[in-house]
Amino acid sequence: MAEVCKDIDAALNNLNNKIESLNGRVRNLEQRQNKDNSNNSNNSNLEKRVSRIESYINALHNDLDAIGKLIKDINSLLEPALTLVEKMGTVVLKAVTAVTSVFGGG
């Protein structure tokens, strides 16, 4: 009978060791899960930051589009004036050339 009790004690001890091993694995899994949960909250913060950056980029894109339109508008206003100045410059150059040829300069 004593030998049977030793066998039962050994089996219970073996079972206890297996339970402790499983408890250790469960603790490790819980720690990894908690770590993953904290990483998810960090990811949430990153997602918020990326969203803010995207909104800044979109606003900058809109501003650059508005600046481009403004430059085109200014160019369309200045183009006729520059054409007029060019024509006037041509007329003045012809006049100077005529005057210098009459007076024998250059």
PDB file of C-alpha atoms in Angstrom:
ATOM      1  CA  MET A   1       0.000   0.000   0.000  1.00  0.00           C
ATOM      2  CA  ALA A   2       2.862   2.356   0.784  1.00  0.00           C
ATOM      3  CA  GLU A   3       4.206   1.807  -2.689  1.00  0.00           C
ATOM      4  CA  VAL A   4       0.862   2.773  -4.213  1.00  0.00           C
ATOM      5  CA  CYS A   5       0.864   5.958  -2.164  1.00  0.00           C
ATOM      6  CA  LYS A   6       4.376   6.739  -3.419  1.00  0.00           C
ATOM      7  CA  ASP A   7       3.168   6.247  -6.991  1.00  0.00           C
ATOM      8  CA  ILE A   8       0.164   8.493  -6.361  1.00  0.00           C
ATOM      9  CA  ASP A   9       2.384  11.127  -4.714  1.00  0.00           C
ATOM     10  CA  ALA A  10       4.795  10.984  -7.659  1.00  0.00           C
ATOM     11  CA  ALA A  11       1.913  11.316 -10.128  1.00  0.00           C
ATOM     12  CA  LEU A  12       0.459  14.249  -8.167  1.00  0.00           C
ATOM     13  CA  ASN A  13       3.894  15.882  -8.040  1.00  0.00           C
ATOM     14  CA  ASN A  14       4.282  15.366 -11.796  1.00  0.00           C
ATOM     15  CA  LEU A  15       0.798  16.809 -12.351  1.00  0.00           C
ATOM     16  CA  ASN A  16       1.643  19.804 -10.139  1.00  0.00           C
ATOM     17  CA  ASN A  17       4.807  20.444 -12.175  1.00  0.00           C
ATOM     18  CA  LYS A  18       2.799  20.345 -15.406  1.00  0.00           C
ATOM     19  CA  ILE A  19       0.216  22.749 -13.950  1.00  0.00           C
ATOM     20  CA  GLU A  20       3.000  25.153 -12.891  1.00  0.00           C
ATOM     21  CA  SER A  21       4.492  24.933 -16.370  1.00  0.00           C
ATOM     22  CA  LEU A  22       1.112  25.731 -17.931  1.00  0.00           C
ATOM     23  CA  ASN A  23       0.604  28.610 -15.473  1.00  0.00           C
ATOM     24  CA  GLY A  24       3.963  30.032 -16.552  1.00  0.00           C
ATOM     25  CA  ARG A  25       2.945  29.823 -20.207  1.00  0.00           C
ATOM     26  CA  VAL A  26      -0.375  31.528 -19.414  1.00  0.00           C
ATOM     27  CA  ARG A  27       1.491  34.319 -17.577  1.00  0.00           C
ATOM     28  CA  ASN A  28       3.771  34.785 -20.591  1.00  0.00           C
ATOM     29  CA  LEU A  29       0.770  34.938 -22.917  1.00  0.00           C
ATOM     30  CA  GLU A  30      -0.942  37.483 -20.661  1.00  0.00           C
ATOM     31  CA  GLN A  31       2.201  39.624 -20.597  1.00  0.00           C
ATOM     32  CA  ARG A  32       2.456  39.492 -24.387  1.00  0.00           C
ATOM     33  CA  GLN A  33      -1.226  40.375 -24.691  1.00  0.00           C
ATOM     34  CA  ASN A  34      -0.793  43.358 -22.361  1.00  0.00           C
ATOM     35  CA  LYS A  35       2.250  44.454 -24.341  1.00  0.00           C
ATOM     36  CA  ASP A  36       0.267  44.160 -27.592  1.00  0.00           C
ATOM     37  CA  ASN A  37      -2.552  46.204 -26.066  1.00  0.00           C
ATOM     38  CA  SER A  38      -0.118  48.963 -25.103  1.00  0.00           C
ATOM     39  CA  ASN A  39       1.334  48.849 -28.635  1.00  0.00           C
ATOM     40  CA  ASN A  40      -2.181  49.235 -30.008  1.00  0.00           C
ATOM     41  CA  SER A  41      -2.679  52.377 -27.946  1.00  0.00           C
ATOM     42  CA  ASN A  42       0.657  53.642 -29.281  1.00  0.00           C
ATOM     43  CA  ASN A  43      -0.556  52.829 -32.790  1.00  0.00           C
ATOM     44  CA  SER A  44      -3.692  54.825 -32.058  1.00  0.00           C
ATOM     45  CA  ASN A  45      -1.545  57.822 -31.138  1.00  0.00           C
ATOM     46  CA  LEU A  46       0.476  57.351 -34.317  1.00  0.00           C
ATOM     47  CA  GLU A  47      -2.714  57.165 -36.367  1.00  0.00           C
ATOM     48  CA  LYS A  48      -3.881  60.452 -34.842  1.00  0.00           C
ATOM     49  CA  ARG A  49      -0.543  62.090 -35.649  1.00  0.00           C
ATOM     50  CA  VAL A  50      -0.604  60.787 -39.224  1.00  0.00           C
ATOM     51  CA  SER A  51      -4.156  62.072 -39.601  1.00  0.00           C
ATOM     52  CA  ARG A  52      -3.074  65.544 -38.431  1.00  0.00           C
ATOM     53  CA  ILE A  53      -0.114  65.502 -40.810  1.00  0.00           C
ATOM     54  CA  GLU A  54      -2.419  64.522 -43.677  1.00  0.00           C
ATOM     55  CA  SER A  55      -4.747  67.418 -42.849  1.00  0.00           C
ATOM     56  CA  TYR A  56      -1.765  69.820 -42.835  1.00  0.00           C
ATOM     57  CA  ILE A  57      -0.615  68.466 -46.201  1.00  0.00           C
ATOM     58  CA  ASN A  58      -4.108  68.865 -47.655  1.00  0.00           C
ATOM     59  CA  ALA A  59      -4.303  72.453 -46.381  1.00  0.00           C
ATOM     60  CA  LEU A  60      -0.854  73.179 -47.826  1.00  0.00           C
ATOM     61  CA  HIS A  61      -1.930  71.676 -51.151  1.00  0.00           C
ATOM     62  CA  ASN A  62      -4.985  73.936 -51.200  1.00  0.00           C
ATOM     63  CA  ASP A  63      -2.842  76.973 -50.362  1.00  0.00           C
ATOM     64  CA  LEU A  64      -0.366  76.136 -53.130  1.00  0.00           C
ATOM     65  CA  ASP A  65      -3.237  75.750 -55.603  1.00  0.00           C
ATOM     66  CA  ALA A  66      -4.543  79.184 -54.578  1.00  0.00           C
ATOM     67  CA  ILE A  67      -1.055  80.707 -54.962  1.00  0.00           C
ATOM     68  CA  GLY A  68      -0.720  79.116 -58.411  1.00  0.00           C
ATOM     69  CA  LYS A  69      -4.060  80.571 -59.468  1.00  0.00           C
ATOM     70  CA  LEU A  70      -3.037  83.992 -58.137  1.00  0.00           C
ATOM     71  CA  ILE A  71       0.231  83.869 -60.098  1.00  0.00           C
ATOM     72  CA  LYS A  72      -1.677  82.983 -63.271  1.00  0.00           C
ATOM     73  CA  ASP A  73      -4.055  85.894 -62.669  1.00  0.00           C
ATOM     74  CA  ILE A  74      -1.157  88.315 -62.107  1.00  0.00           C
ATOM     75  CA  ASN A  75       0.570  86.998 -65.228  1.00  0.00           C
ATOM     76  CA  SER A  76      -2.569  87.500 -67.304  1.00  0.00           C
ATOM     77  CA  LEU A  77      -2.792  91.095 -66.004  1.00  0.00           C
ATOM     78  CA  LEU A  78       0.892  91.889 -66.623  1.00  0.00           C
ATOM     79  CA  GLU A  79       1.211  90.255 -70.029  1.00  0.00           C
ATOM     80  CA  PRO A  80      -0.573  93.044 -71.962  1.00  0.00           C
ATOM     81  CA  ALA A  81       1.429  95.706 -70.095  1.00  0.00           C
ATOM     82  CA  LEU A  82       4.699  93.928 -70.882  1.00  0.00           C
ATOM     83  CA  THR A  83       3.695  93.639 -74.534  1.00  0.00           C
ATOM     84  CA  LEU A  84       2.978  97.376 -74.577  1.00  0.00           C
ATOM     85  CA  VAL A  85       6.358  98.154 -72.949  1.00  0.00           C
ATOM     86  CA  GLU A  86       8.057  95.938 -75.518  1.00  0.00           C
ATOM     87  CA  LYS A  87       6.351  97.782 -78.388  1.00  0.00           C
ATOM     88  CA  MET A  88       7.267 101.129 -76.837  1.00  0.00           C
ATOM     89  CA  GLY A  89      10.859  99.988 -76.467  1.00  0.00           C
ATOM     90  CA  THR A  90      10.939  99.020 -80.127  1.00  0.00           C
ATOM     91  CA  VAL A  91       9.548 102.432 -81.125  1.00  0.00           C
ATOM     92  CA  VAL A  92      12.079 104.244 -78.904  1.00  0.00           C
ATOM     93  CA  LEU A  93      14.928 102.155 -80.324  1.00  0.00           C
ATOM     94  CA  LYS A  94      13.858 103.001 -83.869  1.00  0.00           C
ATOM     95  CA  ALA A  95      13.630 106.683 -82.930  1.00  0.00           C
ATOM     96  CA  VAL A  96      17.086 106.673 -81.330  1.00  0.00           C
ATOM     97  CA  THR A  97      18.498 104.892 -84.365  1.00  0.00           C
ATOM     98  CA  ALA A  98      16.896 107.457 -86.672  1.00  0.00           C
ATOM     99  CA  VAL A  99      18.180 110.402 -84.616  1.00  0.00           C
ATOM    100  CA  THR A 100      21.709 109.017 -84.441  1.00  0.00           C
ATOM    101  CA  SER A 101      21.738 108.336 -88.166  1.00  0.00           C
ATOM    102  CA  VAL A 102      20.554 111.895 -88.898  1.00  0.00           C
ATOM    103  CA  PHE A 103      23.180 113.451 -86.668  1.00  0.00           C
ATOM    104  CA  GLY A 104      25.845 111.005 -87.727  1.00  0.00           C
ATOM    105  CA  GLY A 105      26.414 109.346 -84.395  1.00  0.00           C
ATOM    106  CA  GLY A 106      27.662 105.866 -83.819  1.00  0.00           C
TER     107      GLY A 106
END
